[in-house]
PDB file of C-alpha atoms in Angstrom:
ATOM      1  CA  UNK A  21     160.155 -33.705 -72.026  1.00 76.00           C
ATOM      2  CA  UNK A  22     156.814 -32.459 -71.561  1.00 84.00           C
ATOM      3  CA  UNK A  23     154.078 -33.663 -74.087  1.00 91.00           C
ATOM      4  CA  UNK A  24     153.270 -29.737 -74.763  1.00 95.00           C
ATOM      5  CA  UNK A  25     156.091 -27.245 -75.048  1.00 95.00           C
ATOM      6  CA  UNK A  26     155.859 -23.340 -74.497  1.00 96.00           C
ATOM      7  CA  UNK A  27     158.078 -20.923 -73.626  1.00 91.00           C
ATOM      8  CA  UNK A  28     157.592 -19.733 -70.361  1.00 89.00           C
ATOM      9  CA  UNK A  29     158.383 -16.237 -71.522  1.00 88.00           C
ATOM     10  CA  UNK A  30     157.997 -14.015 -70.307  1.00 95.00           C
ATOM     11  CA  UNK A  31     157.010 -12.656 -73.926  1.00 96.00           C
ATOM     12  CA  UNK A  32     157.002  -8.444 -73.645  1.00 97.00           C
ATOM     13  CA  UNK A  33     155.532  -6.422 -76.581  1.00 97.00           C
ATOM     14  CA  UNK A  34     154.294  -2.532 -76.767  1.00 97.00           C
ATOM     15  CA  UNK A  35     150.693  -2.059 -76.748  1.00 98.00           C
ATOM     16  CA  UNK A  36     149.377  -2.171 -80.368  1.00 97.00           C
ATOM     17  CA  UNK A  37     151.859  -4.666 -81.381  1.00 98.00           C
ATOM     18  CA  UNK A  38     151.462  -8.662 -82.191  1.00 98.00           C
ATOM     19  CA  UNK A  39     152.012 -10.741 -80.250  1.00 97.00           C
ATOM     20  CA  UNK A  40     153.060 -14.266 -81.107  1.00 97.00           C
ATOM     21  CA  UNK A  41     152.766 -17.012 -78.942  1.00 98.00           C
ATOM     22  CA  UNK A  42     154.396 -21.000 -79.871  1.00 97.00           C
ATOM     23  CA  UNK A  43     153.083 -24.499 -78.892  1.00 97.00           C
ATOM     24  CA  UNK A  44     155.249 -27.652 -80.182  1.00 97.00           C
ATOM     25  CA  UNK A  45     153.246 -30.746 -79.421  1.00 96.00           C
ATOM     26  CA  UNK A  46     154.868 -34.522 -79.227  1.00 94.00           C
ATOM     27  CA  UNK A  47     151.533 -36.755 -80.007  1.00 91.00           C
ATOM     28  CA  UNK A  48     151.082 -36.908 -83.516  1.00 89.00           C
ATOM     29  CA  UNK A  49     147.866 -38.598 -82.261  1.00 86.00           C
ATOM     30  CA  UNK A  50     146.980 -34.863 -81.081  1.00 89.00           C
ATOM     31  CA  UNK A  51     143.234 -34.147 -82.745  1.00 87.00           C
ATOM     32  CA  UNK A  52     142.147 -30.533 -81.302  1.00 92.00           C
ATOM     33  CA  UNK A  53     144.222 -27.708 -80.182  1.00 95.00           C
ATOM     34  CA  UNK A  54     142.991 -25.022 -77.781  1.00 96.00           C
ATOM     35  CA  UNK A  55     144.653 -21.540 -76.093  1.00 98.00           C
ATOM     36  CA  UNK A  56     143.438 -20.503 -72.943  1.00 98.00           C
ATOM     37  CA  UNK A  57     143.919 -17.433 -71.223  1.00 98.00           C
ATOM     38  CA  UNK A  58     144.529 -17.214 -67.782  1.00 97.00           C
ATOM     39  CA  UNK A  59     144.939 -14.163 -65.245  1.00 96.00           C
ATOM     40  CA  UNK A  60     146.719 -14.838 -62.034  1.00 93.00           C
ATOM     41  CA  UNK A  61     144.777 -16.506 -59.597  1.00 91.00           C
ATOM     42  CA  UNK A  62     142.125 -17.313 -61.676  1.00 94.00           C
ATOM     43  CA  UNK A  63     140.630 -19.832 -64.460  1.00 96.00           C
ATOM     44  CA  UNK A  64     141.450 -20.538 -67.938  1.00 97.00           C
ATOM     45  CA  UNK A  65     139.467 -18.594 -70.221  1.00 97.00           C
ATOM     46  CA  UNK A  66     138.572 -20.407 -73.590  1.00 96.00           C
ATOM     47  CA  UNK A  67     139.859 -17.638 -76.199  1.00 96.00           C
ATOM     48  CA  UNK A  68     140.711 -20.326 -79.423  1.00 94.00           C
ATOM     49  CA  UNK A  69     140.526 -23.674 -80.763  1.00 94.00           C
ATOM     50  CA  UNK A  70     141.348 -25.346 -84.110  1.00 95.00           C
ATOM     51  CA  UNK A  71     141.240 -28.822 -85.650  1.00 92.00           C
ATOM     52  CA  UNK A  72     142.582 -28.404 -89.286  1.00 92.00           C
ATOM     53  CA  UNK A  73     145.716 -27.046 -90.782  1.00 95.00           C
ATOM     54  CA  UNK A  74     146.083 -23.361 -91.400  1.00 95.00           C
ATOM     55  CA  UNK A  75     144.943 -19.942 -89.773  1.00 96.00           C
ATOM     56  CA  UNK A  76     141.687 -19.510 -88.019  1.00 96.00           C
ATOM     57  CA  UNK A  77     140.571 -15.496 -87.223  1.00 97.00           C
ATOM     58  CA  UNK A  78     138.323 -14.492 -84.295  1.00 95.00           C
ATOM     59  CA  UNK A  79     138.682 -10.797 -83.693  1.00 96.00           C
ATOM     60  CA  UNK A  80     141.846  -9.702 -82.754  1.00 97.00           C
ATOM     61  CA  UNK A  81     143.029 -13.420 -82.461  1.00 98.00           C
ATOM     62  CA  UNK A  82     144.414 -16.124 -84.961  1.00 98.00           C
ATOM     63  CA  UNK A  83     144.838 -19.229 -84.293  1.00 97.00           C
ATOM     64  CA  UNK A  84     147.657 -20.980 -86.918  1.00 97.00           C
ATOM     65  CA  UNK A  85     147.758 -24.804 -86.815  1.00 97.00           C
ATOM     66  CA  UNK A  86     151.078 -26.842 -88.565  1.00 96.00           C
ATOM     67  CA  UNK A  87     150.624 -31.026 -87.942  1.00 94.00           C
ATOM     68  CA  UNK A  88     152.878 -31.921 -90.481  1.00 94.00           C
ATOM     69  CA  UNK A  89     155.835 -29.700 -88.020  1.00 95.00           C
ATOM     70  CA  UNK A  90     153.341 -30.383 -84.481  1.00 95.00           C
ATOM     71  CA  UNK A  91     153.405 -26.465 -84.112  1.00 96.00           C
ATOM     72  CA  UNK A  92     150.408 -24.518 -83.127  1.00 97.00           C
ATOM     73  CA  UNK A  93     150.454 -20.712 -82.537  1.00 97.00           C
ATOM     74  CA  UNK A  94     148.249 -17.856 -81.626  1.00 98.00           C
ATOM     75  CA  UNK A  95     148.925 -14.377 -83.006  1.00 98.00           C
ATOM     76  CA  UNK A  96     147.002 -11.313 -80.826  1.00 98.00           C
ATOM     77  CA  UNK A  97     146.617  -8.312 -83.033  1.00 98.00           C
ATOM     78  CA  UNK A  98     146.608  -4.651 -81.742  1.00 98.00           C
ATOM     79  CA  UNK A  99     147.731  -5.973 -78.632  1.00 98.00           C
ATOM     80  CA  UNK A 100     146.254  -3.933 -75.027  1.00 97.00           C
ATOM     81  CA  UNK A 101     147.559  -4.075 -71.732  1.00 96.00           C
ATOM     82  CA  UNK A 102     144.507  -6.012 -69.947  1.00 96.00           C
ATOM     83  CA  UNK A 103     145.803  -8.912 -72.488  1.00 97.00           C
ATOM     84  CA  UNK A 104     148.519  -9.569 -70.130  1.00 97.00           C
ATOM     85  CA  UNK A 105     148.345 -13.111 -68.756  1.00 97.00           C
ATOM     86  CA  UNK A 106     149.448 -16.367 -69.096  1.00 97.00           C
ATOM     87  CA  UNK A 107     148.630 -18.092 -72.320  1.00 98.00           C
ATOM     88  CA  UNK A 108     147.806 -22.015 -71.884  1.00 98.00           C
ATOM     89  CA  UNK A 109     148.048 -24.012 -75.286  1.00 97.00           C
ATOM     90  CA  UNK A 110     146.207 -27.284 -74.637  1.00 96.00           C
ATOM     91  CA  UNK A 111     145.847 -30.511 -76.711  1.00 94.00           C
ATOM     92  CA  UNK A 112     143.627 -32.794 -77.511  1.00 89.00           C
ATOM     93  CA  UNK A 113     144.795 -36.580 -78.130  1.00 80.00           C
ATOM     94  CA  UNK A 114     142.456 -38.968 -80.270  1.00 71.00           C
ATOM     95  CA  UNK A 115     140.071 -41.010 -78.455  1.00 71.00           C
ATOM     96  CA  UNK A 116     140.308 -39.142 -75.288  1.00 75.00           C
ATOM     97  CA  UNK A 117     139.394 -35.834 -73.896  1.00 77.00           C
ATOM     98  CA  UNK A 118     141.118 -35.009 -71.464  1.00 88.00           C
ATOM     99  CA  UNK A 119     143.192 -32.228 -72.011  1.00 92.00           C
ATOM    100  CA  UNK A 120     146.771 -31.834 -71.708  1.00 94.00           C
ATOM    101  CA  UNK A 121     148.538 -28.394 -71.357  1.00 96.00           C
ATOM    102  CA  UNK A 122     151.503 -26.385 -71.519  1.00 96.00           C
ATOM    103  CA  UNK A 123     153.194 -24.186 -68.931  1.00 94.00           C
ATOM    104  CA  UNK A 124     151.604 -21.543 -70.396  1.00 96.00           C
ATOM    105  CA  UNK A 125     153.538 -18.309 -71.690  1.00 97.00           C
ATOM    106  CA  UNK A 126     153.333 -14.962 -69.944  1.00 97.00           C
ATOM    107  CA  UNK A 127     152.808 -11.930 -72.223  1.00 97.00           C
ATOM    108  CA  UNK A 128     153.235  -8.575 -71.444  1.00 98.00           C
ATOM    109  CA  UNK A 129     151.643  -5.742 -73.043  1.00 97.00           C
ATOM    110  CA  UNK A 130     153.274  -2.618 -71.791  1.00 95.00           C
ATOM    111  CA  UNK A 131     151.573   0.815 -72.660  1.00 93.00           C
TER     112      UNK A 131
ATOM    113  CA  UNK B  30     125.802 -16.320 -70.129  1.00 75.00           C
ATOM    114  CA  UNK B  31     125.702 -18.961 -67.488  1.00 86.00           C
ATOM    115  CA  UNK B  32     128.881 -20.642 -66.110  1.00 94.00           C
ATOM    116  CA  UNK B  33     130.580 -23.482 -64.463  1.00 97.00           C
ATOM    117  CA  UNK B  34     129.997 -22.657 -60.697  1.00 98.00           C
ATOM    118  CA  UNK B  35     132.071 -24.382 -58.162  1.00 98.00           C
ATOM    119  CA  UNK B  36     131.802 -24.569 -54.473  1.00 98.00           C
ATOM    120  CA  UNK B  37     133.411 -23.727 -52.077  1.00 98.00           C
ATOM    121  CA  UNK B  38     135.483 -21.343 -53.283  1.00 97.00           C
ATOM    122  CA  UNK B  39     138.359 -21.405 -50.644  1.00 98.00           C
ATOM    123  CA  UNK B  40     138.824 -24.365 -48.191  1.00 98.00           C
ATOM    124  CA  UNK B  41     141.191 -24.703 -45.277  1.00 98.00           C
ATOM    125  CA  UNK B  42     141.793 -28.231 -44.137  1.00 98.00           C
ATOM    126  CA  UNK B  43     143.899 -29.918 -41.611  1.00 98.00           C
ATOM    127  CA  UNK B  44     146.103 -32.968 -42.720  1.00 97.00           C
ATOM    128  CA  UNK B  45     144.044 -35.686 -42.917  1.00 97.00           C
ATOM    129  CA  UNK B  46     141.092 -34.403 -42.923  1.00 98.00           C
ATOM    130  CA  UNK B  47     138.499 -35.168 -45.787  1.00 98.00           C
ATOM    131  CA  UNK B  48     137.237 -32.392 -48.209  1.00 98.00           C
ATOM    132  CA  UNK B  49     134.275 -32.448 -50.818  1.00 98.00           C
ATOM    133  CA  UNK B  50     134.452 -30.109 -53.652  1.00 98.00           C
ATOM    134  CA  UNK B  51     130.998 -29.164 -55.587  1.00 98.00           C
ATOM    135  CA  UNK B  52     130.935 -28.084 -59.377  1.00 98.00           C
ATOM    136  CA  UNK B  53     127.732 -27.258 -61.127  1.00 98.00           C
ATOM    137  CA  UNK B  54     127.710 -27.551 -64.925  1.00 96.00           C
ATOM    138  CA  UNK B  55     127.210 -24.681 -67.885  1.00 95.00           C
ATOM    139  CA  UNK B  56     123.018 -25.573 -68.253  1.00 93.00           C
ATOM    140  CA  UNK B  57     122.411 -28.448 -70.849  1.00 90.00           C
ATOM    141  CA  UNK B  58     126.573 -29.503 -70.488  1.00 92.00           C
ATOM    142  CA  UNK B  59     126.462 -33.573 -69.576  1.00 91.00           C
ATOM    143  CA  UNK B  60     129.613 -33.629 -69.437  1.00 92.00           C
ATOM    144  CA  UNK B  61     132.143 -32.676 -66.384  1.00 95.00           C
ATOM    145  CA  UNK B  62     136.033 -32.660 -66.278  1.00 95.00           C
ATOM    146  CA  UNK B  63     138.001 -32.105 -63.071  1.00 97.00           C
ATOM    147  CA  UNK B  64     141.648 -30.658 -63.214  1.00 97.00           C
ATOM    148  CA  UNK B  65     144.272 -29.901 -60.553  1.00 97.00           C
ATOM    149  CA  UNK B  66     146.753 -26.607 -60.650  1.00 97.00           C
ATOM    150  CA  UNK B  67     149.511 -26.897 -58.076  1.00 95.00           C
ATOM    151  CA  UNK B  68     151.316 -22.975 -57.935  1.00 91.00           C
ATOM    152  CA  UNK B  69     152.985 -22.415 -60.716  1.00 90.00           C
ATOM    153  CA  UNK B  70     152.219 -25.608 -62.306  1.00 93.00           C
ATOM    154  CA  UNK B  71     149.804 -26.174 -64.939  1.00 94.00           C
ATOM    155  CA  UNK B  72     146.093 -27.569 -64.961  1.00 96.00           C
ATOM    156  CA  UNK B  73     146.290 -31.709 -64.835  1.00 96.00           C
ATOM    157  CA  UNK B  74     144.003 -33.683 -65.395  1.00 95.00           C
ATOM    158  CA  UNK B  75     142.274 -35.851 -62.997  1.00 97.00           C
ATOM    159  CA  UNK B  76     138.887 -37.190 -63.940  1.00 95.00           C
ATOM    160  CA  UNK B  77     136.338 -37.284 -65.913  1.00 93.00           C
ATOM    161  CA  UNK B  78     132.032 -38.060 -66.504  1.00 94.00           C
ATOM    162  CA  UNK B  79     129.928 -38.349 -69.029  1.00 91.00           C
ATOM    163  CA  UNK B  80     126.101 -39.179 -68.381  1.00 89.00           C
ATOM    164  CA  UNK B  81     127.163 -39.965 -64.609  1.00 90.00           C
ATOM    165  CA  UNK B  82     129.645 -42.253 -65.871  1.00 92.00           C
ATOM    166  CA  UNK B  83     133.196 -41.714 -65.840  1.00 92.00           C
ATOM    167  CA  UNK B  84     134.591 -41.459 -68.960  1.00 89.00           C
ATOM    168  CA  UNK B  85     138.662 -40.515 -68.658  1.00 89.00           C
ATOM    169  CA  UNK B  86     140.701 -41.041 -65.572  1.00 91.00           C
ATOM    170  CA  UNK B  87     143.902 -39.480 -65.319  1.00 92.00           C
ATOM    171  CA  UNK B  88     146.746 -38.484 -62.282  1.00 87.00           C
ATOM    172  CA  UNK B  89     144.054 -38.707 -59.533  1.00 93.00           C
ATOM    173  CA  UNK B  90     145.147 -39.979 -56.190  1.00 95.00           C
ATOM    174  CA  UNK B  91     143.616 -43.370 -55.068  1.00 96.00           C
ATOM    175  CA  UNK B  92     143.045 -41.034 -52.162  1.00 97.00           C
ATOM    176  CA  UNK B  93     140.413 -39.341 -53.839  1.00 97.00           C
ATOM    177  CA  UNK B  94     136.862 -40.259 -55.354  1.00 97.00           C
ATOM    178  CA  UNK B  95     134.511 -38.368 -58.028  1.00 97.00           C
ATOM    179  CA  UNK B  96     131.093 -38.866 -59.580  1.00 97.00           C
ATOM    180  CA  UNK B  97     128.388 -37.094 -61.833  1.00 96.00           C
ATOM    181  CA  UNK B  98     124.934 -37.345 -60.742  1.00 96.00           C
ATOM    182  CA  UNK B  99     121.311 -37.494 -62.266  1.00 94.00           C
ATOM    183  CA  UNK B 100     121.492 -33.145 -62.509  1.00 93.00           C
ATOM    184  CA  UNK B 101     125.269 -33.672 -64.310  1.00 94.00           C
ATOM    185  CA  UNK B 102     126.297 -32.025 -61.082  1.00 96.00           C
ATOM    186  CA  UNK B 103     129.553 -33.470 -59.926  1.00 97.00           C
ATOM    187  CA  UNK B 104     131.805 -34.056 -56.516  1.00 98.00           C
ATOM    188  CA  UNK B 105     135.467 -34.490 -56.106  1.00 98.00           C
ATOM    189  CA  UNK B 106     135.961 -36.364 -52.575  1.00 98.00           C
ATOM    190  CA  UNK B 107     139.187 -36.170 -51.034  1.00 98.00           C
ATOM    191  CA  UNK B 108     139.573 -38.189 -48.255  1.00 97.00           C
ATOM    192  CA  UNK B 109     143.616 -38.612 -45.934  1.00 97.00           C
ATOM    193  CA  UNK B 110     144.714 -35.000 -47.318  1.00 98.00           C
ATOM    194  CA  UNK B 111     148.182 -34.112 -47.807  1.00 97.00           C
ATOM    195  CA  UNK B 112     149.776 -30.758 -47.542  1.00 97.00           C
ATOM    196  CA  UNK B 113     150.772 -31.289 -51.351  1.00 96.00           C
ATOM    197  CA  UNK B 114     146.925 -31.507 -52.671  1.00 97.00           C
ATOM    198  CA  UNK B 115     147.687 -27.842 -51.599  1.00 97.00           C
ATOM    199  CA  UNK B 116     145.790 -26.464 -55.224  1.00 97.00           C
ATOM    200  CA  UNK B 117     143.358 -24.756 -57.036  1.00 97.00           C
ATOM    201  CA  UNK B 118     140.335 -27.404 -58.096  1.00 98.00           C
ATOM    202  CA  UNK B 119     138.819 -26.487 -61.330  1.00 98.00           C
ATOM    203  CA  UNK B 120     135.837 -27.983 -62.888  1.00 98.00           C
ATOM    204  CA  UNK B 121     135.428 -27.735 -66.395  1.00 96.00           C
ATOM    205  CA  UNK B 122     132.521 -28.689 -68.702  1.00 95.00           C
ATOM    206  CA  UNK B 123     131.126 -28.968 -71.994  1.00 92.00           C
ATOM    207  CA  UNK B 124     128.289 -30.421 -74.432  1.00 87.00           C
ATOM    208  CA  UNK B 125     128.238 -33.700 -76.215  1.00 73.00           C
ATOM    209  CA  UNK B 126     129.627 -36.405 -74.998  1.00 66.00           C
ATOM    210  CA  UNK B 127     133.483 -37.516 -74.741  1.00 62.00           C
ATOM    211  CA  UNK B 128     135.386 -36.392 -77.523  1.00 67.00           C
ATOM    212  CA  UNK B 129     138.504 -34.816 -78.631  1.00 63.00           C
ATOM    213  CA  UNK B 130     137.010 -31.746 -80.199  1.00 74.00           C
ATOM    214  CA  UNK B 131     134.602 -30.748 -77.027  1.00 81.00           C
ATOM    215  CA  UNK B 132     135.703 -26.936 -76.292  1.00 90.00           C
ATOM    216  CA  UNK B 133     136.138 -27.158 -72.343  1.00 93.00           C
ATOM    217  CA  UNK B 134     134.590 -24.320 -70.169  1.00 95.00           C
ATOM    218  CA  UNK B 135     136.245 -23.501 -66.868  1.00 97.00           C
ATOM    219  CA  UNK B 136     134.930 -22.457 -63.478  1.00 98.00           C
ATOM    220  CA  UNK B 137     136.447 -19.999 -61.229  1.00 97.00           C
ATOM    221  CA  UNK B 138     137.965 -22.799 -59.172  1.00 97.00           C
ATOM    222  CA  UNK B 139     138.422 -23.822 -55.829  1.00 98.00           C
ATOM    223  CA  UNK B 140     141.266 -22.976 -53.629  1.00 98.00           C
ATOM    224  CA  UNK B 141     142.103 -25.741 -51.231  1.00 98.00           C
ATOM    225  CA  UNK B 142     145.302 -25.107 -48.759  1.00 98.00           C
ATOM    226  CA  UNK B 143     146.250 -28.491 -46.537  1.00 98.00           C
ATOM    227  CA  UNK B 144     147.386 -27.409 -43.181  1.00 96.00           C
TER     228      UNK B 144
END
């Protein structure tokens, strides 16, 4: 079992719609939470990160944080097709920084 | 806004050969973080430096080498290549130190294919 879980998707919504993205984490040790964004071919792109418990906003972007279930999530409002990519959740451990990721999920956006 | 730039950005090497992969921190960043993508696959770690010292060492081949110098530049040295360090190379770095909470900034990655 991997230390960070995603579905794989991939995850297909109409544009304008949310889209809701999962992480389940196993370290409860996990400090910092991050999602990347990443096109094919190309690097991760830095689009969220939270520390505490509850929602965070940036734009179109929320970022929901759960340690008590070692859930993290990222909700994309008014969803466009050029936000179709792979979306990397990455954590943080204590007392380390390297960071571990997911296999990413792959959202759709069709028009 | 300046970013992580990487060098080369594609490399073609024979098995066994020896490859040396260049990344060039965000300005003021002292810290540099090296990750491996294999196709599909996502980014692992491999190493890490903070203030030319390495800091976090993770799935890295005794095969390969890394270091930070005096400019926080950094080199990834990969010496007896196999056809499975087939990958894309990505540098990553950020600003303060080792810590849990650093947000990470990627470059655009090197592309290394093993012959």
């Amino acid at each position: 079992q991997k230390e960070v879980e995603q579905n794989s998707g991939p995850l297909s919504v109409p544009e304008g719609a949310i889209a809701s993205l999962n992480c389940t984490y196993s370290d409860r040790g996990s400090q910092s939470f991050f999602w990347y964004r990443q096109y094919s071919g190309k690097s991760p792109e830095l689009i969220m990160f939270i520390y505490s418990n509850g929602d965070k906003e940036d734009g179109r972007f929320t970022a929901q944080l759960n340690k008590a279930s070692q859930y993290v999530s990222l909700l994309i409002r008014d969803s466009q097709p050029s936000d179709s990519a792979t979306y990397l959740c990455a954590v943080n451990r204590d007392q380390t920084d390297k960071l571990i990721f997911g296999t990413g999920t792959r959202l759709q956006v069709f028009p | 806004a300046a970013g992580v730039i990487q060098s080369p950005r594609h490399l073609i090497k024979e098995k066994r050969e020896t490859a040396t992969l260049k990344c060039y921190p965000i300005p003021r960043h002292d810290t540099v973080y090296w990750y491996q993508q294999g196709p599909g696959q996502d980014p692992q770690f491999l190493i890490s430096f903070y203030e030319k010292m390495q800091s976090d060492k993770g799935s890295i081949p005794d095969r390969f080498s890394a270091q930070q110098f005096s400019d926080y530049h950094s080199e990834l040295n990969m010496s007896s290549l196999e056809l499975g360090d087939s990958a894309l190379y990505f540098c990553a770095s950020s600003l303060g130190g080792t810590s849990s909470y650093n947000e990470q900034f990627f470059g655009p990655g090197t592309r290394l294919t093993v012959l």
